[in-house]
PDB file of C-alpha atoms in Angstrom:
ATOM      1  CA  UNK A 205      29.492 -31.007  -3.890  1.00 69.00           C
ATOM      2  CA  UNK A 206      32.782 -29.233  -3.614  1.00 82.00           C
ATOM      3  CA  UNK A 207      32.947 -26.586  -0.934  1.00 92.00           C
ATOM      4  CA  UNK A 208      33.936 -22.970  -1.200  1.00 95.00           C
ATOM      5  CA  UNK A 209      37.466 -22.587  -2.478  1.00 96.00           C
ATOM      6  CA  UNK A 210      39.734 -19.615  -2.049  1.00 97.00           C
ATOM      7  CA  UNK A 211      43.015 -18.847  -3.755  1.00 97.00           C
ATOM      8  CA  UNK A 212      45.693 -18.231  -2.871  1.00 97.00           C
ATOM      9  CA  UNK A 213      45.750 -19.573   0.676  1.00 95.00           C
ATOM     10  CA  UNK A 214      48.680 -17.429   1.757  1.00 96.00           C
ATOM     11  CA  UNK A 215      50.070 -14.159   0.507  1.00 96.00           C
ATOM     12  CA  UNK A 216      52.893 -11.875   1.530  1.00 97.00           C
ATOM     13  CA  UNK A 217      52.873  -8.340   0.173  1.00 97.00           C
ATOM     14  CA  UNK A 218      54.569  -5.072   1.016  1.00 97.00           C
ATOM     15  CA  UNK A 219      52.963  -1.756   1.873  1.00 97.00           C
ATOM     16  CA  UNK A 220      51.667   0.134  -1.121  1.00 97.00           C
ATOM     17  CA  UNK A 221      51.140  -2.921  -3.278  1.00 97.00           C
ATOM     18  CA  UNK A 222      47.767  -4.231  -4.345  1.00 97.00           C
ATOM     19  CA  UNK A 223      46.344  -7.721  -4.061  1.00 98.00           C
ATOM     20  CA  UNK A 224      43.535  -9.722  -5.619  1.00 98.00           C
ATOM     21  CA  UNK A 225      41.904 -12.648  -3.850  1.00 98.00           C
ATOM     22  CA  UNK A 226      39.669 -15.174  -5.527  1.00 98.00           C
ATOM     23  CA  UNK A 227      36.667 -17.151  -4.330  1.00 98.00           C
ATOM     24  CA  UNK A 228      34.766 -19.938  -6.050  1.00 97.00           C
ATOM     25  CA  UNK A 229      31.381 -20.578  -4.415  1.00 96.00           C
ATOM     26  CA  UNK A 230      29.598 -23.861  -4.029  1.00 95.00           C
ATOM     27  CA  UNK A 231      28.028 -24.864  -7.325  1.00 94.00           C
ATOM     28  CA  UNK A 232      24.588 -23.262  -7.675  1.00 93.00           C
ATOM     29  CA  UNK A 233      25.171 -20.620  -5.027  1.00 93.00           C
ATOM     30  CA  UNK A 234      24.600 -17.102  -6.285  1.00 93.00           C
ATOM     31  CA  UNK A 235      25.524 -15.027  -3.265  1.00 92.00           C
ATOM     32  CA  UNK A 236      29.120 -14.448  -2.208  1.00 95.00           C
ATOM     33  CA  UNK A 237      30.138 -12.488   0.872  1.00 94.00           C
ATOM     34  CA  UNK A 238      33.573 -11.427   2.043  1.00 96.00           C
ATOM     35  CA  UNK A 239      34.796 -10.979   5.610  1.00 95.00           C
ATOM     36  CA  UNK A 240      37.997  -9.782   7.232  1.00 96.00           C
ATOM     37  CA  UNK A 241      39.154 -11.508  10.404  1.00 94.00           C
ATOM     38  CA  UNK A 242      41.781  -9.994  12.680  1.00 93.00           C
ATOM     39  CA  UNK A 243      42.630 -10.667  16.344  1.00 89.00           C
ATOM     40  CA  UNK A 244      41.749  -7.112  17.305  1.00 86.00           C
ATOM     41  CA  UNK A 245      38.553  -6.507  15.316  1.00 88.00           C
ATOM     42  CA  UNK A 246      37.214 -10.030  14.978  1.00 89.00           C
ATOM     43  CA  UNK A 247      35.098 -10.886  11.965  1.00 91.00           C
ATOM     44  CA  UNK A 248      33.948  -7.902   9.958  1.00 92.00           C
ATOM     45  CA  UNK A 249      31.710  -7.868   6.910  1.00 91.00           C
ATOM     46  CA  UNK A 250      33.278  -6.419   3.775  1.00 94.00           C
ATOM     47  CA  UNK A 251      30.656  -6.835   1.064  1.00 91.00           C
ATOM     48  CA  UNK A 252      28.155  -9.156  -0.547  1.00 92.00           C
ATOM     49  CA  UNK A 253      27.558  -9.869  -4.209  1.00 93.00           C
ATOM     50  CA  UNK A 254      24.491 -11.462  -5.700  1.00 92.00           C
ATOM     51  CA  UNK A 255      24.048 -12.044  -9.421  1.00 91.00           C
ATOM     52  CA  UNK A 256      27.054  -9.841 -10.219  1.00 93.00           C
ATOM     53  CA  UNK A 257      25.686  -6.890  -8.210  1.00 93.00           C
ATOM     54  CA  UNK A 258      26.999  -5.585  -4.925  1.00 92.00           C
ATOM     55  CA  UNK A 259      24.103  -5.860  -2.485  1.00 88.00           C
ATOM     56  CA  UNK A 260      25.697  -4.745   0.768  1.00 86.00           C
ATOM     57  CA  UNK A 261      28.914  -3.105   1.809  1.00 89.00           C
ATOM     58  CA  UNK A 262      30.533  -2.940   5.204  1.00 89.00           C
ATOM     59  CA  UNK A 263      32.387  -0.043   6.738  1.00 90.00           C
ATOM     60  CA  UNK A 264      35.685  -0.327   4.893  1.00 95.00           C
ATOM     61  CA  UNK A 265      37.571   2.284   2.861  1.00 96.00           C
ATOM     62  CA  UNK A 266      37.319   2.435  -0.891  1.00 95.00           C
ATOM     63  CA  UNK A 267      40.667   0.645  -1.190  1.00 97.00           C
ATOM     64  CA  UNK A 268      38.634  -2.524  -0.703  1.00 97.00           C
ATOM     65  CA  UNK A 269      36.618  -3.500  -3.741  1.00 96.00           C
ATOM     66  CA  UNK A 270      35.162  -6.591  -5.282  1.00 97.00           C
ATOM     67  CA  UNK A 271      33.288  -8.029  -8.166  1.00 97.00           C
ATOM     68  CA  UNK A 272      31.360 -11.101  -9.152  1.00 97.00           C
ATOM     69  CA  UNK A 273      31.396 -12.846 -12.476  1.00 96.00           C
ATOM     70  CA  UNK A 274      28.549 -14.471 -14.356  1.00 94.00           C
ATOM     71  CA  UNK A 275      29.587 -17.905 -13.033  1.00 93.00           C
ATOM     72  CA  UNK A 276      29.271 -16.512  -9.462  1.00 94.00           C
ATOM     73  CA  UNK A 277      33.003 -16.597  -8.853  1.00 97.00           C
ATOM     74  CA  UNK A 278      34.122 -13.523  -6.983  1.00 97.00           C
ATOM     75  CA  UNK A 279      37.284 -11.527  -6.524  1.00 98.00           C
ATOM     76  CA  UNK A 280      38.180  -8.908  -4.002  1.00 98.00           C
ATOM     77  CA  UNK A 281      40.914  -6.365  -4.483  1.00 98.00           C
ATOM     78  CA  UNK A 282      42.795  -4.298  -1.950  1.00 97.00           C
ATOM     79  CA  UNK A 283      44.836  -1.424  -3.326  1.00 95.00           C
ATOM     80  CA  UNK A 284      47.605   0.526  -1.612  1.00 96.00           C
ATOM     81  CA  UNK A 285      48.066  -2.071   1.083  1.00 97.00           C
ATOM     82  CA  UNK A 286      48.633  -0.986   4.667  1.00 97.00           C
ATOM     83  CA  UNK A 287      50.109  -2.959   7.554  1.00 97.00           C
ATOM     84  CA  UNK A 288      46.663  -3.099   9.147  1.00 96.00           C
ATOM     85  CA  UNK A 289      45.305  -5.010   6.181  1.00 97.00           C
ATOM     86  CA  UNK A 290      47.124  -8.109   7.418  1.00 97.00           C
ATOM     87  CA  UNK A 291      44.290 -10.509   8.156  1.00 97.00           C
ATOM     88  CA  UNK A 292      42.498 -13.687   7.264  1.00 95.00           C
ATOM     89  CA  UNK A 293      40.045 -12.957   4.456  1.00 97.00           C
ATOM     90  CA  UNK A 294      37.088 -15.297   4.383  1.00 95.00           C
ATOM     91  CA  UNK A 295      34.667 -15.850   1.568  1.00 96.00           C
ATOM     92  CA  UNK A 296      31.226 -17.372   2.091  1.00 95.00           C
ATOM     93  CA  UNK A 297      28.591 -18.479  -0.369  1.00 94.00           C
ATOM     94  CA  UNK A 298      24.864 -19.067  -0.074  1.00 92.00           C
ATOM     95  CA  UNK A 299      22.021 -19.965  -2.380  1.00 90.00           C
ATOM     96  CA  UNK A 300      20.110 -16.735  -1.821  1.00 82.00           C
ATOM     97  CA  UNK A 301      20.309 -13.798   0.521  1.00 71.00           C
ATOM     98  CA  UNK A 302      19.707 -14.540   4.212  1.00 69.00           C
ATOM     99  CA  UNK A 303      20.381 -18.214   3.627  1.00 80.00           C
ATOM    100  CA  UNK A 304      23.009 -20.196   5.467  1.00 87.00           C
ATOM    101  CA  UNK A 305      26.502 -19.108   4.487  1.00 91.00           C
ATOM    102  CA  UNK A 306      29.195 -21.682   3.855  1.00 93.00           C
ATOM    103  CA  UNK A 307      32.725 -20.495   4.386  1.00 94.00           C
ATOM    104  CA  UNK A 308      35.926 -21.196   2.549  1.00 94.00           C
ATOM    105  CA  UNK A 309      39.239 -21.835   4.319  1.00 93.00           C
ATOM    106  CA  UNK A 310      40.341 -18.238   3.880  1.00 94.00           C
ATOM    107  CA  UNK A 311      43.310 -16.399   2.443  1.00 96.00           C
ATOM    108  CA  UNK A 312      45.873 -15.282   4.979  1.00 96.00           C
ATOM    109  CA  UNK A 313      47.409 -11.978   3.906  1.00 97.00           C
ATOM    110  CA  UNK A 314      50.530 -10.610   5.518  1.00 97.00           C
ATOM    111  CA  UNK A 315      51.546  -7.049   4.679  1.00 97.00           C
ATOM    112  CA  UNK A 316      55.161  -6.140   5.471  1.00 97.00           C
TER     113      UNK A 316
ATOM    114  CA  UNK B 115      19.986  -2.639  14.245  1.00 73.00           C
ATOM    115  CA  UNK B 116      21.360  -6.106  14.766  1.00 79.00           C
ATOM    116  CA  UNK B 117      24.100  -7.108  17.173  1.00 87.00           C
ATOM    117  CA  UNK B 118      25.382 -10.119  19.031  1.00 92.00           C
ATOM    118  CA  UNK B 119      27.029 -10.341  22.438  1.00 95.00           C
ATOM    119  CA  UNK B 120      28.931 -13.433  23.433  1.00 96.00           C
ATOM    120  CA  UNK B 121      29.094 -13.207  27.175  1.00 95.00           C
ATOM    121  CA  UNK B 122      32.288 -15.197  27.710  1.00 95.00           C
ATOM    122  CA  UNK B 123      35.491 -14.729  25.766  1.00 95.00           C
ATOM    123  CA  UNK B 124      36.984 -17.918  27.215  1.00 97.00           C
ATOM    124  CA  UNK B 125      35.395 -21.051  28.629  1.00 98.00           C
ATOM    125  CA  UNK B 126      37.268 -24.020  30.083  1.00 98.00           C
ATOM    126  CA  UNK B 127      35.621 -27.359  30.801  1.00 97.00           C
ATOM    127  CA  UNK B 128      36.870 -30.811  31.658  1.00 97.00           C
ATOM    128  CA  UNK B 129      36.434 -33.573  29.132  1.00 97.00           C
ATOM    129  CA  UNK B 130      33.100 -35.310  29.643  1.00 97.00           C
ATOM    130  CA  UNK B 131      31.425 -32.362  31.391  1.00 97.00           C
ATOM    131  CA  UNK B 132      28.704 -30.124  29.902  1.00 98.00           C
ATOM    132  CA  UNK B 133      29.461 -27.132  27.717  1.00 98.00           C
ATOM    133  CA  UNK B 134      27.535 -23.844  27.826  1.00 98.00           C
ATOM    134  CA  UNK B 135      28.450 -20.964  25.517  1.00 98.00           C
ATOM    135  CA  UNK B 136      26.256 -17.913  25.986  1.00 98.00           C
ATOM    136  CA  UNK B 137      24.951 -15.585  23.309  1.00 97.00           C
ATOM    137  CA  UNK B 138      22.537 -12.663  23.496  1.00 96.00           C
ATOM    138  CA  UNK B 139      21.288 -10.906  20.403  1.00 92.00           C
ATOM    139  CA  UNK B 140      19.577  -7.703  19.458  1.00 89.00           C
ATOM    140  CA  UNK B 141      17.405  -7.467  16.375  1.00 80.00           C
ATOM    141  CA  UNK B 142      14.653  -5.200  15.152  1.00 73.00           C
ATOM    142  CA  UNK B 143      12.872  -8.062  13.433  1.00 74.00           C
ATOM    143  CA  UNK B 144      12.740 -11.859  13.513  1.00 75.00           C
ATOM    144  CA  UNK B 145      16.310 -12.837  12.830  1.00 81.00           C
ATOM    145  CA  UNK B 146      18.014 -15.991  11.742  1.00 87.00           C
ATOM    146  CA  UNK B 147      20.631 -17.098  14.246  1.00 92.00           C
ATOM    147  CA  UNK B 148      23.628 -19.356  13.741  1.00 94.00           C
ATOM    148  CA  UNK B 149      26.501 -20.893  15.605  1.00 97.00           C
ATOM    149  CA  UNK B 150      29.746 -21.483  13.742  1.00 96.00           C
ATOM    150  CA  UNK B 151      32.936 -23.142  14.941  1.00 96.00           C
ATOM    151  CA  UNK B 152      36.460 -22.333  13.829  1.00 94.00           C
ATOM    152  CA  UNK B 153      39.319 -24.684  14.520  1.00 92.00           C
ATOM    153  CA  UNK B 154      42.858 -23.262  14.434  1.00 86.00           C
ATOM    154  CA  UNK B 155      43.918 -22.119  10.984  1.00 78.00           C
ATOM    155  CA  UNK B 156      40.652 -23.287   9.474  1.00 81.00           C
ATOM    156  CA  UNK B 157      37.567 -21.628   8.028  1.00 84.00           C
ATOM    157  CA  UNK B 158      34.213 -21.484   9.777  1.00 92.00           C
ATOM    158  CA  UNK B 159      32.002 -24.540   9.966  1.00 93.00           C
ATOM    159  CA  UNK B 160      28.255 -24.312  10.520  1.00 94.00           C
ATOM    160  CA  UNK B 161      27.124 -25.977  13.762  1.00 96.00           C
ATOM    161  CA  UNK B 162      23.451 -25.129  13.677  1.00 94.00           C
ATOM    162  CA  UNK B 163      20.860 -22.630  12.492  1.00 92.00           C
ATOM    163  CA  UNK B 164      17.646 -21.192  13.937  1.00 90.00           C
ATOM    164  CA  UNK B 165      15.000 -19.904  11.557  1.00 80.00           C
ATOM    165  CA  UNK B 166      11.821 -19.849  13.706  1.00 75.00           C
ATOM    166  CA  UNK B 167      10.719 -23.410  12.936  1.00 72.00           C
ATOM    167  CA  UNK B 168      11.556 -24.763  16.408  1.00 81.00           C
ATOM    168  CA  UNK B 169      13.040 -23.114  19.458  1.00 87.00           C
ATOM    169  CA  UNK B 170      15.372 -26.024  20.239  1.00 93.00           C
ATOM    170  CA  UNK B 171      17.800 -26.565  17.416  1.00 94.00           C
ATOM    171  CA  UNK B 172      20.015 -29.598  17.110  1.00 94.00           C
ATOM    172  CA  UNK B 173      23.303 -29.317  15.301  1.00 94.00           C
ATOM    173  CA  UNK B 174      26.288 -31.404  14.424  1.00 94.00           C
ATOM    174  CA  UNK B 175      28.618 -33.165  16.862  1.00 94.00           C
ATOM    175  CA  UNK B 176      26.036 -33.261  19.652  1.00 96.00           C
ATOM    176  CA  UNK B 177      25.603 -29.496  19.963  1.00 97.00           C
ATOM    177  CA  UNK B 178      22.248 -27.835  20.371  1.00 97.00           C
ATOM    178  CA  UNK B 179      20.935 -24.347  21.047  1.00 97.00           C
ATOM    179  CA  UNK B 180      17.710 -22.954  22.436  1.00 94.00           C
ATOM    180  CA  UNK B 181      16.139 -19.776  21.125  1.00 92.00           C
ATOM    181  CA  UNK B 182      14.510 -17.747  23.911  1.00 92.00           C
ATOM    182  CA  UNK B 183      12.809 -14.690  22.531  1.00 88.00           C
ATOM    183  CA  UNK B 184      11.876 -13.292  25.946  1.00 89.00           C
ATOM    184  CA  UNK B 185      15.518 -13.359  26.983  1.00 92.00           C
ATOM    185  CA  UNK B 186      16.909 -12.571  23.492  1.00 92.00           C
ATOM    186  CA  UNK B 187      19.300 -15.446  23.984  1.00 94.00           C
ATOM    187  CA  UNK B 188      20.603 -18.282  21.848  1.00 96.00           C
ATOM    188  CA  UNK B 189      22.933 -20.273  24.082  1.00 97.00           C
ATOM    189  CA  UNK B 190      24.909 -23.231  22.739  1.00 98.00           C
ATOM    190  CA  UNK B 191      25.144 -26.414  24.794  1.00 98.00           C
ATOM    191  CA  UNK B 192      26.613 -29.897  24.636  1.00 98.00           C
ATOM    192  CA  UNK B 193      26.068 -32.563  27.292  1.00 97.00           C
ATOM    193  CA  UNK B 194      29.595 -33.932  27.265  1.00 97.00           C
ATOM    194  CA  UNK B 195      32.697 -32.150  26.006  1.00 97.00           C
ATOM    195  CA  UNK B 196      35.248 -33.920  23.838  1.00 96.00           C
ATOM    196  CA  UNK B 197      38.837 -32.921  23.274  1.00 96.00           C
ATOM    197  CA  UNK B 198      38.057 -32.257  19.613  1.00 95.00           C
ATOM    198  CA  UNK B 199      35.543 -29.548  20.658  1.00 96.00           C
ATOM    199  CA  UNK B 200      38.383 -27.194  21.575  1.00 96.00           C
ATOM    200  CA  UNK B 201      37.974 -24.298  19.140  1.00 97.00           C
ATOM    201  CA  UNK B 202      36.592 -20.779  18.702  1.00 96.00           C
ATOM    202  CA  UNK B 203      32.799 -20.498  18.576  1.00 97.00           C
ATOM    203  CA  UNK B 204      30.900 -17.653  16.967  1.00 97.00           C
ATOM    204  CA  UNK B 205      27.283 -16.667  17.407  1.00 96.00           C
ATOM    205  CA  UNK B 206      25.815 -14.908  14.372  1.00 94.00           C
ATOM    206  CA  UNK B 207      22.634 -12.925  13.697  1.00 90.00           C
ATOM    207  CA  UNK B 208      21.458 -11.921  10.255  1.00 84.00           C
ATOM    208  CA  UNK B 209      20.897  -8.352   9.267  1.00 72.00           C
ATOM    209  CA  UNK B 210      19.134  -6.827   6.328  1.00 68.00           C
ATOM    210  CA  UNK B 211      20.064  -8.450   3.087  1.00 64.00           C
ATOM    211  CA  UNK B 212      22.605 -11.181   3.584  1.00 65.00           C
ATOM    212  CA  UNK B 213      24.863  -9.465   6.074  1.00 77.00           C
ATOM    213  CA  UNK B 214      25.970 -11.589   8.991  1.00 84.00           C
ATOM    214  CA  UNK B 215      26.768  -9.948  12.317  1.00 88.00           C
ATOM    215  CA  UNK B 216      29.329 -11.960  14.262  1.00 91.00           C
ATOM    216  CA  UNK B 217      29.900 -12.032  17.960  1.00 93.00           C
ATOM    217  CA  UNK B 218      33.434 -11.599  19.224  1.00 93.00           C
ATOM    218  CA  UNK B 219      33.821 -15.331  19.725  1.00 95.00           C
ATOM    219  CA  UNK B 220      34.232 -17.687  22.659  1.00 97.00           C
ATOM    220  CA  UNK B 221      37.374 -19.753  22.932  1.00 97.00           C
ATOM    221  CA  UNK B 222      36.592 -23.189  24.330  1.00 97.00           C
ATOM    222  CA  UNK B 223      39.341 -25.127  26.101  1.00 97.00           C
ATOM    223  CA  UNK B 224      38.767 -28.768  26.978  1.00 97.00           C
ATOM    224  CA  UNK B 225      40.909 -30.087  29.809  1.00 96.00           C
ATOM    225  CA  UNK B 226      41.754 -33.796  29.696  1.00 94.00           C
TER     226      UNK B 226
END
C-alpha cells in the first residue's frame, strides 16, 4: 500500500498570504490528523477529521482550518499567514480513531 | 488529562552499547502508548505500540519498550546502538478521540 502523501513538500509564502496543504491518506484509512512541528513548540495537534467531520481541534487560532473529502483526502488552510506559522506540517492517517497513526513526510512552510 | 514527559532531551551513546530513552506519562484512563522516530528532514516512523496486550512490546530495528503502570513509564531500549539509530525519538500517549499527545523528543547521538 502507498503511504501517506503530502503536497507540496515545500512552500515559501509571505506574510498576509494564505496557503492550502493537501494530504492523501493510506487507502482505506478514514481518519486524518494534522500536526504542526516547530523547534520551539515541538509537535502540536491541529485537528482531526473522520468521515468528513472534524472530531477534535487543538489550540490554534481560527486562521487554521481544514476539511476532509468523501475519499478521505484532507486539506488544511492557513489564512493571513504570520512569520510564526513557519513550520513543518505533518499529516497522519489511521483506520479509526485511537488507532495507530501513520505519518506523511510533511510540508515545510516558510513564511517571509 | 493526558501528557508525556521525556526525561532526557539529548542522549549520547557509543556504537554497540545499550540505548535507554525514558518516558513517563500521565493519563486518566488506560492509554495507548507509542514510540515514533524521526530522521532528519523526514516524517515520523512508528517504532512500536502498546495497547494493553503485553507489557513488553517489541518494535522494529531491535527496539523494545516496557509498560510499567506502577511507575507510569514506557521507556524505550535497544541492546546495541547502530549509527543509523541517530535520530529524534518521540513518546506519544493517546487522548480522547484520536488526539496524540507528543513528548518534547529525545535526540539520540551515536558515537562511532
